[in-house]
Structure formats: structure tokens, C-alpha cells
Amino acid sequence: MDMKRAEIEINGIVQGIGFRPFIYNLARTHSIRGWVLNNEKGVLIDAESEDGNLHQFIQEIPNLAPPLARIESFKIKHLEPLGYTTFEIRKSEEAQGKFVLISPDVATCNQCLSELFSSENFRYRYPFTNCTLCGPRFTIIKDIPYDRHKTTMAPFIMCPVCQKEYEDPSDRRFHAQPNACSTCGPSLRLEDKEGKEVSEDPIEKTLDLLAKGRTVAIKGLGGFHLACDAKNQDAVSSLRSRKFREDKPFAVMCRDMEEVRKHCEVNQEEERLLLSVERPIVILRRKKDSVIGHAVAPYQDTLGVMLPYSPPHHLLLNGPLKALVMTSGNVSDEPISYKNDEAFNRLSKIADYFLFHNREIHMRCDDSVSRIYEGKPYVLRRSRGYVPFPIKLSFPLEMILACGGELKNTFCLTRGQYAFMSHHIGDLENLETLTSFEEGIEHFKKLFYIEPKALAYDLHPDYLSTQYALSIPDIPRIGAQHHHAHIVSAMAENGIEGDVIGVSLDGTGFGLDGTIWGGEFIKANLRDFDRLAHLKKVPMPGSSMAIKEPWRMAMVYLSEAFGDEAIHLRIDLMKRIDFQKWDILERAIEKKINTPWTSSMGRFFDAISSLLSIRDKVQYEGQAAIELEMIADKEIRETYPFYLIKEESPFAIDSTEVIRGVVGDLTEGVSNSKISGKFHRTIAHMIIETCEVMRSSESLNRVVLSGGVFQNIFLLTLVTEGLKRSGFNVYTHHLVPANDGGISLGQAVIGHMRLFQCV
Ligand SMILES: [Zn+2]
Ligand SMILES: [Zn+2]
């Protein structure tokens, strides 16, 4: 027989995800002899067999690899056969201090699932079943290397059955660190809000409570959810009022795809995303006849849906309830609760009961949120299931800590070609979130052996992330402009360099001139930028109050367009205005009291939303714009006029005529839906025309789109299509959020370029 031997080196994300047992079993299937081990670069295999077997073995590795594996390189070296007689998993070469990637938490796999529901299996209905391919990872790891005694599974000593599985390389629980069963592992415990244990079966009783319309706080993988029956309008409304979350949509967990289809339109890509091992919340178009209560997502035509991703979810949704509200267990703006007593203290005014378990969560991690755009995932919140897998960059970076922004904060630590973006920290506006931010940074530094050589931060002096960066002594640091960071973040995930046209549109970002930017057209590269155009500036009376109350922006824009005549306009808005209040605000604008100026696109959308009587006050960031997008007539072709004031540098985009046009349509009784459609098309034209002007003056043909405004898929589609028709190459996000959750990546790259790359 013709024996062949090959050394196979596989790099990428191949550790801690069941790769070695996979190789072991594949080797046995093909009568391969030799060994496999983890080393600092990835996985090394020495394989020997007859030619045909070896060839097949090598072919099947990338095709059958565990779902979380990301094979980046696959090198084969042919060697002289040595005459191995067995195949074994050898001890890792990883010496202390060597860096390895760490797996995110993974949704329960099909094999574990079938055991969960098979009455003959000894893990029948055991809520913590997992294997090398699934289960908790990131959220239970306290330190590296990833070994049971360094996870929150340490207090649970494996019973002989679990231990045997753990040690058997042919078992699918070989080295599954959270391996457990009902004899030796974690367990559930149901308590009422007085802290008294409910003696019945925790799952059965929880189901019973949910069916009766109660709210139960359920401890999950990365924190607590507040759960109730999604089809029970009263239960949902009561949860909403207790949570002080008046309009913000709740996510729904559906039993399976069949149930999802009863409530939402789902295309193939959306289905794939829902079923992916990351199991994000996917934003779907809601069906008109869905029986899910409107209070779940008031004023929305979409629904955030996810499928069960841990055994307790599967058990809970296997009964009569097929759709549960599963919203983060927090009180309005605080971070999600993740410790038992802390959750009990904070959530006892919201939840009627608590479904606890005794496996500690070390790192809190919210559900991720994504949607499909252009047939690909378009992530809006990158957290559980994705973190801490890195974003791969096209070139290596120094070790940098980028502190992110304020809203939807994430931080980012870089190491070589990897950018480790953190889980969703939340809005850095209170002490709890700041603590979570600081703890998260220390944890990531430890996990990935990163000692930052420099810091990058936002220029806004009031951001807690900025103050944190400035408080650390003796380290080089770079302030990155907010909108530049957005663009560089999108460039980094697309692996592009050189000068581009950056269209950076959002609500708020600190500008170089001390005003608030947000409708920015910049010539940008990874290091620097030049502001070439922006929305014409308007005052923001009352500063942050103008964000919460879009009617203020509507009045500001009306005054710009109509002067003193504004208050005599025959539109509904005028019936709602408190003129005394507006009078005070007008004087504040005149005297420049608490009235910053802004070129924000977000505020322009707010103004139109209020003008159309959609929303005068918002309950959450972006609400006015989201509701404006929702009603837009997508077929309408008309637009409103606007002007580029090209004499100025940077040049301003004057939207006075847009306002006049909208008011004209309103007085003529044109529907809101048509006006909104026309407005969206106008903004798209504005962007495309501005890019065309920049193309001719700067000879640039690549456009990068970023900023929270591009969460508006209708606008994003119009802009992308229009730019492509005009011959531009267009880049936007997919892996990293377009909103402020993505800027830490851009900051890190800017920091590296400015501090460590010679011009
Ligand atoms: Zn499994
Ligand atoms: Zn056991």
C-alpha cells in the first residue's frame, strides 16, 4: 500500500470550539494515524494513511469543520511516512502567556437538543446541557487558558459520567468545559419576589405563570431577560409600564421558524440569520394579521425576533406558549442585570417571579441585533454570539485601546490584525454602565494579553469614555473626530485604504469647531480627514432637550424657512405648539443661551417627523426618524428642491426649500406617507449630488457610508442604488454597526495611523 504523510497547519479561529475532537473523529473515520494539537498559531495535524484516505481527510476538514471555525489559512506539507499506529490528541503546545482566540457563546446544537427532548437520555430536560459545539463560553470565562477551573463552572465537580465524557476524545463532550448533568451541574430555582423558593418544577411553574400573564425575570447566558406572553396584550402593557420603556420595542422569542412565519415575512437570508449559531435578534417585517400584541413594538411595522438559544428557552417554548417577550432585564437605561442578588434588587418592581440558576455569569452580554441588507447580515448591535471574536483587519496594528463613544458604547482593543470589539456596554451615562465599561476593558486586556501602547477616544469632552481615556496617566493618546471614526470603521471592516468620500450621517458628534456635527461629507483616509460639506447649521434650543423634543427642531427649521411668518402657518403642528415656551426658546437662540449649533441629519429627520405630526417628543434615541421611515411611500418619485452653497468652504447644503415644500404639501393635504417618501428621496438626492460635486473636485470615486442615519434601510437603499448608478464604488457596514456602537473600531485605526505610522 502506498503510504502518505502530511503535516497540516490550520490558522484562524480553531481553538476552544471543538476542532480537535472533530479532527480526531474525522481521522478515525478515514483510518488516519498520527496526532493533532493546538499550538500558538492554531491547530497542527500530523496525518498518515494511504493516499486516497489522506486526500479525502484533507478535503473534508474545511467542509465539515465545526460551525464556529473560521479557517484563515490551510497549509499542507508532505513528509516521509513514520509508521504511526494510532491517532491521538496531543497535549497543547500553548505555553503560558501565549494568546489564543476565545469563542463567543453558542446556541444549543441539534444533537444536544434532541437529547434534551429524548426521555431515554440521562440529560432529558436538563437545562444546562451543552457540548464542544455549543453552550456558554465568553460569559463564563474568568481567565485564560480556557479551562474549567478558570470558568464559573469551577464550583461544580463533574460526576463520573460527565468526567468520562470529558476525557474521551471520541465523545462529543471531550473537553467541553461547561459539561454538566443534573447530578453534578447547575440547576434552576424559581423564587417569588419576596425571595421565597417555589417548590414546584421551575420550568413547569414558570410556564404556568407566564400563561397566566405574569412577568418572570429569567436568567440566561449573558444576563436576565424579562419575559411574558407576547400574545397577552395586558401582560405586555404591564411589563412596558413597569419597565418605564414607553415605546421602545421589545424582542420576541419564537419557538421555531413556523411560529416566526405566523408573525413576520421571512426571506431565505433572514431565516439563515435567525437559525445561525449566533442567534441574534433579527428585525423582520411584521405581518398585519399577527396576533402578537401591538404593545410589543408600538408604532412599528417591524418586529425583533429571535429563536431559542439555550436549553431553558427550548424547554419554556415547548409548551403552550410559542412566543415570549424577552427583553433585557434592566430598568430603562441601566445595563442588563447578570447577578442573582443584583437582579433581585433591581428587578423586583418589574418581575413577579425570578427564574434563577446557580451558574454565575462572569461577563454580561446582551442579545445581538441584526437585519438583512443586500442579502447579507447588517448588524445593529454586535454582542452575544459574536463577541469576543475579532474583526480581522487588512494590516497589523499596535496594541491600542479605543474607548468608543457615549451611546451604545463599545470599546475596542487591537492586537496584530485583530480588532477585539467589546460586547454592547450600553449608554455610558451612569455609574453602573461606567463600571461595566471599566471592568470589560480589564477583562479583555487579560483575555487577549493586550497591554495598550496608546489610547484613542472621542473628542466630546463630556463623554465618560473620553474622561476615562484622559484619566489614564503616561500613555500616548489620540482624540478621533466622531464622524471620521464612523467612516474609518466602515473602511476597516471593508479592508480599504487611501482617500475616500465619507458620508457620515447621525444625530450627534462633537465637531472640530466645537459645534455639533451630524450631516458630514468628508474626504477621509485612515489617518486624516477634510470636512468638505455639511448640512447647513441650525440652532438647537435647549441642547439635549432639542433631541428629546423634535417639535423644537421643527420650529427652528420653520423659522429658517418662513421667518416670523412661521407661527401663522396653517398646519397641525401650530395647534400643538406652546407659544409661550417657543417664545422663551427663541430668546434663548437669540442670546445664545444653552443653544449649540448643529449640522445634524438626525435633527433634520426629527424636524420633519414633528412637522408631519408623527412625533413631537421621543421616548428613545432615533424614534422620530424610525417612525418617519416606517410610513414612507416607497414608490413616490418626486423630490423637494435643495441648494448646495458652493461658495463656502466647506460648503453647506441648504434645505430651506425642503421645508417650504413639505409645508406646501401639508397645506394641500398630501398624505404623510407621500411626504415622507418624497423627503427620503430628497435626502438621497442630496447625498448623491454632494458626492458628485466632491468627485469632480477631489477626483475620488469611492464612497463610504456610515453613521446611525444609515440604520434607515429605505434611505440606505436609495443612496446606494443612486450612487452606483452614478458610477461610484459604494462601501458600508455589515460586521460592525453603522451607529455609535461601531466607532471604537475606527478610533483604534485612526490612533494607530496617527501615532505609529510615519507619513
Ligand atoms: Zn451541543
Ligand atoms: Zn454529571
PDB file of N, CA and C in Angstrom, residues 699-734:
ATOM      1  N   SER A 699     -11.457  64.212  -7.376  1.00  0.00           N
ATOM      2  CA  SER A 699     -11.141  63.015  -8.172  1.00  0.00           C
ATOM      3  C   SER A 699     -11.197  61.733  -7.339  1.00  0.00           C
ATOM      4  N   LEU A 700     -12.265  61.574  -6.589  1.00  0.00           N
ATOM      5  CA  LEU A 700     -12.441  60.348  -5.807  1.00  0.00           C
ATOM      6  C   LEU A 700     -13.690  59.638  -6.288  1.00  0.00           C
ATOM      7  N   ASN A 701     -13.613  58.316  -6.322  1.00  0.00           N
ATOM      8  CA  ASN A 701     -14.770  57.586  -6.819  1.00  0.00           C
ATOM      9  C   ASN A 701     -15.319  56.549  -5.833  1.00  0.00           C
ATOM     10  N   ARG A 702     -14.694  56.501  -4.649  1.00  0.00           N
ATOM     11  CA  ARG A 702     -15.193  55.549  -3.652  1.00  0.00           C
ATOM     12  C   ARG A 702     -15.970  56.307  -2.578  1.00  0.00           C
ATOM     13  N   VAL A 703     -17.178  55.839  -2.286  1.00  0.00           N
ATOM     14  CA  VAL A 703     -17.984  56.470  -1.242  1.00  0.00           C
ATOM     15  C   VAL A 703     -18.188  55.481  -0.100  1.00  0.00           C
ATOM     16  N   VAL A 704     -17.952  55.955   1.116  1.00  0.00           N
ATOM     17  CA  VAL A 704     -18.164  55.127   2.301  1.00  0.00           C
ATOM     18  C   VAL A 704     -19.316  55.733   3.106  1.00  0.00           C
ATOM     19  N   LEU A 705     -20.309  54.900   3.415  1.00  0.00           N
ATOM     20  CA  LEU A 705     -21.490  55.377   4.139  1.00  0.00           C
ATOM     21  C   LEU A 705     -21.463  54.865   5.572  1.00  0.00           C
ATOM     22  N   SER A 706     -21.604  55.773   6.538  1.00  0.00           N
ATOM     23  CA  SER A 706     -21.669  55.333   7.930  1.00  0.00           C
ATOM     24  C   SER A 706     -22.459  56.329   8.767  1.00  0.00           C
ATOM     25  N   GLY A 707     -22.676  55.976  10.033  1.00  0.00           N
ATOM     26  CA  GLY A 707     -23.448  56.817  10.942  1.00  0.00           C
ATOM     27  C   GLY A 707     -24.842  56.241  11.150  1.00  0.00           C
ATOM     28  N   GLY A 708     -25.408  56.551  12.293  1.00  0.00           N
ATOM     29  CA  GLY A 708     -26.691  55.973  12.710  1.00  0.00           C
ATOM     30  C   GLY A 708     -27.830  56.185  11.726  1.00  0.00           C
ATOM     31  N   VAL A 709     -27.791  57.273  10.939  1.00  0.00           N
ATOM     32  CA  VAL A 709     -28.864  57.525   9.972  1.00  0.00           C
ATOM     33  C   VAL A 709     -28.973  56.362   8.979  1.00  0.00           C
ATOM     34  N   PHE A 710     -27.852  55.692   8.718  1.00  0.00           N
ATOM     35  CA  PHE A 710     -27.884  54.587   7.751  1.00  0.00           C
ATOM     36  C   PHE A 710     -28.435  53.283   8.344  1.00  0.00           C
ATOM     37  N   GLN A 711     -28.994  53.358   9.540  1.00  0.00           N
ATOM     38  CA  GLN A 711     -29.816  52.239  10.005  1.00  0.00           C
ATOM     39  C   GLN A 711     -31.164  52.282   9.304  1.00  0.00           C
ATOM     40  N   ASN A 712     -31.437  53.412   8.672  1.00  0.00           N
ATOM     41  CA  ASN A 712     -32.642  53.605   7.866  1.00  0.00           C
ATOM     42  C   ASN A 712     -32.424  52.896   6.527  1.00  0.00           C
ATOM     43  N   ILE A 713     -33.011  51.712   6.405  1.00  0.00           N
ATOM     44  CA  ILE A 713     -32.718  50.848   5.257  1.00  0.00           C
ATOM     45  C   ILE A 713     -33.306  51.416   3.969  1.00  0.00           C
ATOM     46  N   PHE A 714     -34.439  52.095   4.076  1.00  0.00           N
ATOM     47  CA  PHE A 714     -35.031  52.714   2.884  1.00  0.00           C
ATOM     48  C   PHE A 714     -34.064  53.756   2.317  1.00  0.00           C
ATOM     49  N   LEU A 715     -33.553  54.609   3.197  1.00  0.00           N
ATOM     50  CA  LEU A 715     -32.602  55.632   2.743  1.00  0.00           C
ATOM     51  C   LEU A 715     -31.315  54.989   2.226  1.00  0.00           C
ATOM     52  N   LEU A 716     -30.800  54.036   2.995  1.00  0.00           N
ATOM     53  CA  LEU A 716     -29.558  53.368   2.601  1.00  0.00           C
ATOM     54  C   LEU A 716     -29.690  52.758   1.204  1.00  0.00           C
ATOM     55  N   THR A 717     -30.826  52.133   0.938  1.00  0.00           N
ATOM     56  CA  THR A 717     -31.044  51.510  -0.369  1.00  0.00           C
ATOM     57  C   THR A 717     -31.088  52.565  -1.480  1.00  0.00           C
ATOM     58  N   LEU A 718     -31.844  53.638  -1.252  1.00  0.00           N
ATOM     59  CA  LEU A 718     -31.927  54.702  -2.257  1.00  0.00           C
ATOM     60  C   LEU A 718     -30.545  55.285  -2.554  1.00  0.00           C
ATOM     61  N   VAL A 719     -29.790  55.528  -1.495  1.00  0.00           N
ATOM     62  CA  VAL A 719     -28.472  56.157  -1.650  1.00  0.00           C
ATOM     63  C   VAL A 719     -27.521  55.212  -2.381  1.00  0.00           C
ATOM     64  N   THR A 720     -27.469  53.972  -1.934  1.00  0.00           N
ATOM     65  CA  THR A 720     -26.552  53.010  -2.540  1.00  0.00           C
ATOM     66  C   THR A 720     -26.863  52.826  -4.025  1.00  0.00           C
ATOM     67  N   GLU A 721     -28.142  52.631  -4.329  1.00  0.00           N
ATOM     68  CA  GLU A 721     -28.511  52.422  -5.734  1.00  0.00           C
ATOM     69  C   GLU A 721     -28.175  53.643  -6.578  1.00  0.00           C
ATOM     70  N   GLY A 722     -28.504  54.827  -6.046  1.00  0.00           N
ATOM     71  CA  GLY A 722     -28.238  56.061  -6.792  1.00  0.00           C
ATOM     72  C   GLY A 722     -26.753  56.277  -7.029  1.00  0.00           C
ATOM     73  N   LEU A 723     -25.961  56.039  -6.000  1.00  0.00           N
ATOM     74  CA  LEU A 723     -24.513  56.226  -6.140  1.00  0.00           C
ATOM     75  C   LEU A 723     -23.936  55.252  -7.157  1.00  0.00           C
ATOM     76  N   LYS A 724     -24.410  54.015  -7.108  1.00  0.00           N
ATOM     77  CA  LYS A 724     -23.909  53.012  -8.058  1.00  0.00           C
ATOM     78  C   LYS A 724     -24.290  53.390  -9.482  1.00  0.00           C
ATOM     79  N   ARG A 725     -25.522  53.859  -9.648  1.00  0.00           N
ATOM     80  CA  ARG A 725     -25.950  54.309 -10.992  1.00  0.00           C
ATOM     81  C   ARG A 725     -25.059  55.429 -11.491  1.00  0.00           C
ATOM     82  N   SER A 726     -24.598  56.248 -10.559  1.00  0.00           N
ATOM     83  CA  SER A 726     -23.747  57.376 -10.938  1.00  0.00           C
ATOM     84  C   SER A 726     -22.281  56.937 -11.106  1.00  0.00           C
ATOM     85  N   GLY A 727     -22.023  55.646 -10.960  1.00  0.00           N
ATOM     86  CA  GLY A 727     -20.682  55.130 -11.230  1.00  0.00           C
ATOM     87  C   GLY A 727     -19.744  55.069 -10.035  1.00  0.00           C
ATOM     88  N   PHE A 728     -20.269  55.291  -8.833  1.00  0.00           N
ATOM     89  CA  PHE A 728     -19.411  55.222  -7.640  1.00  0.00           C
ATOM     90  C   PHE A 728     -19.235  53.781  -7.171  1.00  0.00           C
ATOM     91  N   ASN A 729     -18.121  53.528  -6.501  1.00  0.00           N
ATOM     92  CA  ASN A 729     -17.983  52.301  -5.721  1.00  0.00           C
ATOM     93  C   ASN A 729     -18.444  52.623  -4.311  1.00  0.00           C
ATOM     94  N   VAL A 730     -19.379  51.838  -3.812  1.00  0.00           N
ATOM     95  CA  VAL A 730     -20.001  52.169  -2.526  1.00  0.00           C
ATOM     96  C   VAL A 730     -19.658  51.121  -1.467  1.00  0.00           C
ATOM     97  N   TYR A 731     -19.288  51.603  -0.295  1.00  0.00           N
ATOM     98  CA  TYR A 731     -18.966  50.702   0.824  1.00  0.00           C
ATOM     99  C   TYR A 731     -19.788  51.098   2.032  1.00  0.00           C
ATOM    100  N   THR A 732     -20.294  50.074   2.728  1.00  0.00           N
ATOM    101  CA  THR A 732     -20.931  50.377   4.011  1.00  0.00           C
ATOM    102  C   THR A 732     -20.660  49.240   4.985  1.00  0.00           C
ATOM    103  N   HIS A 733     -21.435  49.194   6.065  1.00  0.00           N
ATOM    104  CA  HIS A 733     -21.176  48.213   7.109  1.00  0.00           C
ATOM    105  C   HIS A 733     -21.894  46.886   6.861  1.00  0.00           C
ATOM    106  N   HIS A 734     -21.364  45.842   7.453  1.00  0.00           N
ATOM    107  CA  HIS A 734     -22.094  44.597   7.619  1.00  0.00           C
ATOM    108  C   HIS A 734     -21.751  43.955   8.961  1.00  0.00           C
TER     109      HIS A 734
END
